Structures are given as structure tokens and as C-alpha cells.
Amino acid sequence: SSSVLIYGKTGTGKEMVAQSIHNCSRRCSNPFVSINCASIPSTLLESNLFGTVKGSFTGAEDRGGLFEAANQGTLFLDEINSMDPMMQVKILKAIEEKRIRRVGGTKQISLDVKIIAALNQDPMELIKKGKLRKDLFFRLSVIEIDIPPLKERKDDIEYLTKYFIDYYNEDMEKDIKVISEEAKEVFKEYDWPGNVRELKNIIEGAFNNTEDDIISIDDIPERLLKEKRNRQIRPPIEFDANNVGLQEYLE
């Protein structure tokens, strides 16, 4: 039931990790509710999380928020650092007291919600810049999970590629067997700035491009091939340094 904080760059699979934690817990038969805090304007975030009472503002109805929807289950707060400081205080209070109050209401509602939060930037840097409250960070990071970017775990690429090929074979009703050795080599040398999400999208794109049962380098984006070419090191130029002047030697 401890709070969990997941840190990983965009596309590393933070929500998948959060879902895995939920699915392996005793709460697995109860709701898993996810919200990306960056996708909702700060003026609407509070009502989305805590719910509203009819008449609290124009058009407001009696409606429960995501905390109530996640009762007895798990609430996943992605990109929590995008919340303004005042909203972070309210989240901290809700976690500490295990109670919330709807916007415009007076009644305290007791809840049992496991909180998993995620950041796509270094938490220490966010705290220094004032984008993440230190007290909220310490409350959330009872268990802290750091997900390394894909370029730091390239052994995973082969397994992920196979998984996505199987996934899109079923989804698109195709029968792609493998990717070519050349394409594998390109995948290993590429730095994957978009992480696992980028790999998934490239496999999906290749499924749309290929007419065979194998994915070749002709089916993947040109930018991957350009990076491979840019990485190739030119052989050093050899010359006799004894018979040249200083300027020519330096050149």
C-alpha cells in the first residue's frame, strides 16, 4: 500500500510499470485510474481529481472525481511536476489524511487509494527549480523506481522488437516473421531518443511499408540509417611528420 514514484524519460513505459505494480497487488480486482496531469489545464485539474458539488461554479454538478473512482484501487498521476504548487499541496494533504473534499463541498470523504506518481525529469532538478515540492516528493517516493532510457538497455531491443512484431501481426492480421540482420544492427546502434514508444512506432510503420514476411532496412525511417552513417569513423590519414613544418603538421 506504500506510495511509489517512477522516474523515466518520455516513452520508457512508466504507465506500464504502474499497471504492473497494480496488477501484482492485492488491489488488482479494483480500479486502476490514470491521469496525465500535463494534459489538463490547472483550472480543471482540481475538479477532475476531487469532484464537484452542484452550484459550486457555473455548470457544476454533483460528480465524483478520480480519487473516488480509484477507491480501493490505484491512482496513477503521470507528470505530477506539471501541477502548480498549490495543487501539489492539496494532493499532499489528500495522501496524508486519506480524505478528500469535493470542489465547493464541505463533506470530507474518506478513501483508500494507492498512489503511484511519475516524473519525466530528474526529481532533484525539479525540486531545485521549484517545480516539485520537496515534501510531496518525500511523501510519494516511499518506493522509488528509476527506468533507464532504452539506449542504456539495448539488450531489451531484441525482446521488445519480437513482442511488437507479435502484437502487430495479430492487430493487422499479417505474418511478419523477423527483422533482417541489417535492420537489427541499425536498431542496436541507434540511440532511441523516443525510447520504447519510438521503437513501437517504427515497428508499426514497418508493418505498413513491407510487402514481405521480413522487415528490412528499406522499411524503417531514413533517420535511423543517417545516424548509423554519421557514426562511422573515418580512418586516420597517415603521413611522415618528420619532413613537414609546424603549420602543415597541425593541419
PDB file of C-alpha atoms in Angstrom, residues 18-135:
ATOM      1  CA  ALA A  18       2.491   1.375 -12.783  1.00  0.00           C
ATOM      2  CA  GLN A  19      -0.088  -1.049 -14.214  1.00  0.00           C
ATOM      3  CA  SER A  20       2.219  -3.974 -13.446  1.00  0.00           C
ATOM      4  CA  ILE A  21       2.502  -2.887  -9.809  1.00  0.00           C
ATOM      5  CA  HIS A  22      -1.282  -2.633  -9.587  1.00  0.00           C
ATOM      6  CA  ASN A  23      -1.869  -5.992 -11.317  1.00  0.00           C
ATOM      7  CA  CYS A  24       0.525  -7.757  -8.923  1.00  0.00           C
ATOM      8  CA  SER A  25      -1.025  -6.230  -5.798  1.00  0.00           C
ATOM      9  CA  ARG A  26      -3.995  -7.215  -3.696  1.00  0.00           C
ATOM     10  CA  ARG A  27      -5.851  -4.304  -5.318  1.00  0.00           C
ATOM     11  CA  CYS A  28      -5.743  -5.926  -8.776  1.00  0.00           C
ATOM     12  CA  SER A  29      -9.501  -6.604  -8.874  1.00  0.00           C
ATOM     13  CA  ASN A  30     -10.232  -2.927  -8.130  1.00  0.00           C
ATOM     14  CA  PRO A  31      -9.875   0.090 -10.445  1.00  0.00           C
ATOM     15  CA  PHE A  32      -6.629   1.349 -11.937  1.00  0.00           C
ATOM     16  CA  VAL A  33      -7.251   5.018 -12.763  1.00  0.00           C
ATOM     17  CA  SER A  34      -4.700   7.009 -14.760  1.00  0.00           C
ATOM     18  CA  ILE A  35      -4.399  10.733 -15.439  1.00  0.00           C
ATOM     19  CA  ASN A  36      -1.719  12.749 -17.207  1.00  0.00           C
ATOM     20  CA  CYS A  37      -1.542  15.929 -15.128  1.00  0.00           C
ATOM     21  CA  ALA A  38       0.070  17.857 -18.007  1.00  0.00           C
ATOM     22  CA  SER A  39      -2.878  17.217 -20.317  1.00  0.00           C
ATOM     23  CA  ILE A  40      -5.461  19.038 -18.198  1.00  0.00           C
ATOM     24  CA  PRO A  41      -5.441  22.811 -17.514  1.00  0.00           C
ATOM     25  CA  SER A  42      -4.676  23.634 -13.888  1.00  0.00           C
ATOM     26  CA  THR A  43      -8.102  25.289 -13.540  1.00  0.00           C
ATOM     27  CA  LEU A  44      -9.812  21.966 -14.299  1.00  0.00           C
ATOM     28  CA  LEU A  45      -7.372  19.568 -12.640  1.00  0.00           C
ATOM     29  CA  GLU A  46      -8.737  20.015  -9.121  1.00  0.00           C
ATOM     30  CA  SER A  47     -12.331  19.269 -10.134  1.00  0.00           C
ATOM     31  CA  ASN A  48     -11.165  16.253 -12.186  1.00  0.00           C
ATOM     32  CA  LEU A  49      -9.301  14.813  -9.219  1.00  0.00           C
ATOM     33  CA  PHE A  50     -11.592  15.711  -6.323  1.00  0.00           C
ATOM     34  CA  GLY A  51     -15.014  16.039  -7.953  1.00  0.00           C
ATOM     35  CA  THR A  52     -17.562  18.849  -7.682  1.00  0.00           C
ATOM     36  CA  VAL A  53     -20.701  19.856  -5.824  1.00  0.00           C
ATOM     37  CA  LYS A  54     -23.675  21.254  -7.726  1.00  0.00           C
ATOM     38  CA  GLY A  55     -23.667  25.043  -7.735  1.00  0.00           C
ATOM     39  CA  SER A  56     -20.009  25.411  -6.758  1.00  0.00           C
ATOM     40  CA  PHE A  57     -19.429  27.136 -10.111  1.00  0.00           C
ATOM     41  CA  THR A  58     -21.381  27.655 -13.325  1.00  0.00           C
ATOM     42  CA  GLY A  59     -22.395  24.313 -14.776  1.00  0.00           C
ATOM     43  CA  ALA A  60     -21.054  22.279 -11.838  1.00  0.00           C
ATOM     44  CA  GLU A  61     -22.910  19.079 -10.953  1.00  0.00           C
ATOM     45  CA  ASP A  62     -22.642  16.594  -8.108  1.00  0.00           C
ATOM     46  CA  ARG A  63     -19.861  14.438  -9.526  1.00  0.00           C
ATOM     47  CA  GLY A  64     -17.127  12.330  -8.020  1.00  0.00           C
ATOM     48  CA  GLY A  65     -13.542  12.824  -9.142  1.00  0.00           C
ATOM     49  CA  LEU A  66     -10.757  10.392  -9.968  1.00  0.00           C
ATOM     50  CA  PHE A  67      -9.805   9.889  -6.303  1.00  0.00           C
ATOM     51  CA  GLU A  68     -13.262   8.487  -5.664  1.00  0.00           C
ATOM     52  CA  ALA A  69     -13.171   6.446  -8.898  1.00  0.00           C
ATOM     53  CA  ALA A  70      -9.918   4.846  -7.696  1.00  0.00           C
ATOM     54  CA  ASN A  71     -11.210   3.995  -4.200  1.00  0.00           C
ATOM     55  CA  GLN A  72      -9.886   0.580  -3.060  1.00  0.00           C
ATOM     56  CA  GLY A  73      -7.652   0.630  -6.143  1.00  0.00           C
ATOM     57  CA  THR A  74      -4.737   2.613  -7.598  1.00  0.00           C
ATOM     58  CA  LEU A  75      -4.497   6.195  -8.860  1.00  0.00           C
ATOM     59  CA  PHE A  76      -1.649   6.847 -11.292  1.00  0.00           C
ATOM     60  CA  LEU A  77      -0.599  10.521 -11.523  1.00  0.00           C
ATOM     61  CA  ASP A  78       1.663  10.957 -14.538  1.00  0.00           C
ATOM     62  CA  GLU A  79       3.869  14.073 -14.944  1.00  0.00           C
ATOM     63  CA  ILE A  80       2.894  15.245 -11.474  1.00  0.00           C
ATOM     64  CA  ASN A  81       5.521  18.009 -11.660  1.00  0.00           C
ATOM     65  CA  SER A  82       3.272  19.856 -14.149  1.00  0.00           C
ATOM     66  CA  MET A  83       0.868  20.676 -11.295  1.00  0.00           C
ATOM     67  CA  ASP A  84       1.106  24.163  -9.853  1.00  0.00           C
ATOM     68  CA  PRO A  85       2.452  24.355  -6.249  1.00  0.00           C
ATOM     69  CA  MET A  86      -0.983  24.974  -4.695  1.00  0.00           C
ATOM     70  CA  MET A  87      -2.379  21.851  -6.349  1.00  0.00           C
ATOM     71  CA  GLN A  88       0.611  19.870  -5.117  1.00  0.00           C
ATOM     72  CA  VAL A  89      -0.239  20.952  -1.558  1.00  0.00           C
ATOM     73  CA  LYS A  90      -3.805  19.652  -1.971  1.00  0.00           C
ATOM     74  CA  ILE A  91      -2.548  16.335  -3.335  1.00  0.00           C
ATOM     75  CA  LEU A  92      -0.143  16.013  -0.406  1.00  0.00           C
ATOM     76  CA  LYS A  93      -2.945  16.705   2.071  1.00  0.00           C
ATOM     77  CA  ALA A  94      -5.219  14.126   0.424  1.00  0.00           C
ATOM     78  CA  ILE A  95      -2.481  11.478   0.594  1.00  0.00           C
ATOM     79  CA  GLU A  96      -1.589  12.281   4.210  1.00  0.00           C
ATOM     80  CA  GLU A  97      -5.171  12.410   5.527  1.00  0.00           C
ATOM     81  CA  LYS A  98      -6.642   9.772   3.194  1.00  0.00           C
ATOM     82  CA  ARG A  99      -9.604  12.082   2.765  1.00  0.00           C
ATOM     83  CA  ILE A 100     -10.732  14.500   0.080  1.00  0.00           C
ATOM     84  CA  ARG A 101     -13.330  17.219  -0.229  1.00  0.00           C
ATOM     85  CA  ARG A 102     -15.126  17.938  -3.486  1.00  0.00           C
ATOM     86  CA  VAL A 103     -14.754  21.399  -5.023  1.00  0.00           C
ATOM     87  CA  GLY A 104     -17.413  23.597  -3.395  1.00  0.00           C
ATOM     88  CA  GLY A 105     -18.315  20.961  -0.814  1.00  0.00           C
ATOM     89  CA  THR A 106     -17.905  20.736   2.954  1.00  0.00           C
ATOM     90  CA  LYS A 107     -18.148  16.989   3.471  1.00  0.00           C
ATOM     91  CA  GLN A 108     -14.922  15.031   3.998  1.00  0.00           C
ATOM     92  CA  ILE A 109     -14.838  11.757   2.045  1.00  0.00           C
ATOM     93  CA  SER A 110     -12.583   9.001   3.396  1.00  0.00           C
ATOM     94  CA  LEU A 111     -10.773   6.936   0.781  1.00  0.00           C
ATOM     95  CA  ASP A 112      -8.370   4.016   0.460  1.00  0.00           C
ATOM     96  CA  VAL A 113      -6.287   4.792  -2.633  1.00  0.00           C
ATOM     97  CA  LYS A 114      -2.780   3.649  -3.503  1.00  0.00           C
ATOM     98  CA  ILE A 115      -0.886   6.491  -5.207  1.00  0.00           C
ATOM     99  CA  ILE A 116       1.658   5.876  -7.957  1.00  0.00           C
ATOM    100  CA  ALA A 117       3.171   9.045  -9.426  1.00  0.00           C
ATOM    101  CA  ALA A 118       5.566   9.558 -12.305  1.00  0.00           C
ATOM    102  CA  LEU A 119       8.073  12.172 -13.435  1.00  0.00           C
ATOM    103  CA  ASN A 120       9.808  12.545 -16.797  1.00  0.00           C
ATOM    104  CA  GLN A 121      12.522  14.833 -15.393  1.00  0.00           C
ATOM    105  CA  ASP A 122      15.095  14.386 -12.630  1.00  0.00           C
ATOM    106  CA  PRO A 123      13.255  14.972  -9.310  1.00  0.00           C
ATOM    107  CA  MET A 124      16.234  16.683  -7.677  1.00  0.00           C
ATOM    108  CA  GLU A 125      16.450  19.162 -10.560  1.00  0.00           C
ATOM    109  CA  LEU A 126      12.704  19.794 -10.358  1.00  0.00           C
ATOM    110  CA  ILE A 127      12.967  20.500  -6.633  1.00  0.00           C
ATOM    111  CA  LYS A 128      15.836  22.957  -7.228  1.00  0.00           C
ATOM    112  CA  LYS A 129      13.802  24.772  -9.878  1.00  0.00           C
ATOM    113  CA  GLY A 130      10.740  24.938  -7.610  1.00  0.00           C
ATOM    114  CA  LYS A 131       8.625  22.780  -9.920  1.00  0.00           C
ATOM    115  CA  LEU A 132       8.229  19.978  -7.395  1.00  0.00           C
ATOM    116  CA  ARG A 133       7.566  20.447  -3.699  1.00  0.00           C
ATOM    117  CA  LYS A 134      10.131  18.695  -1.544  1.00  0.00           C
ATOM    118  CA  ASP A 135       7.522  17.490   0.979  1.00  0.00           C
TER     119      ASP A 135
END
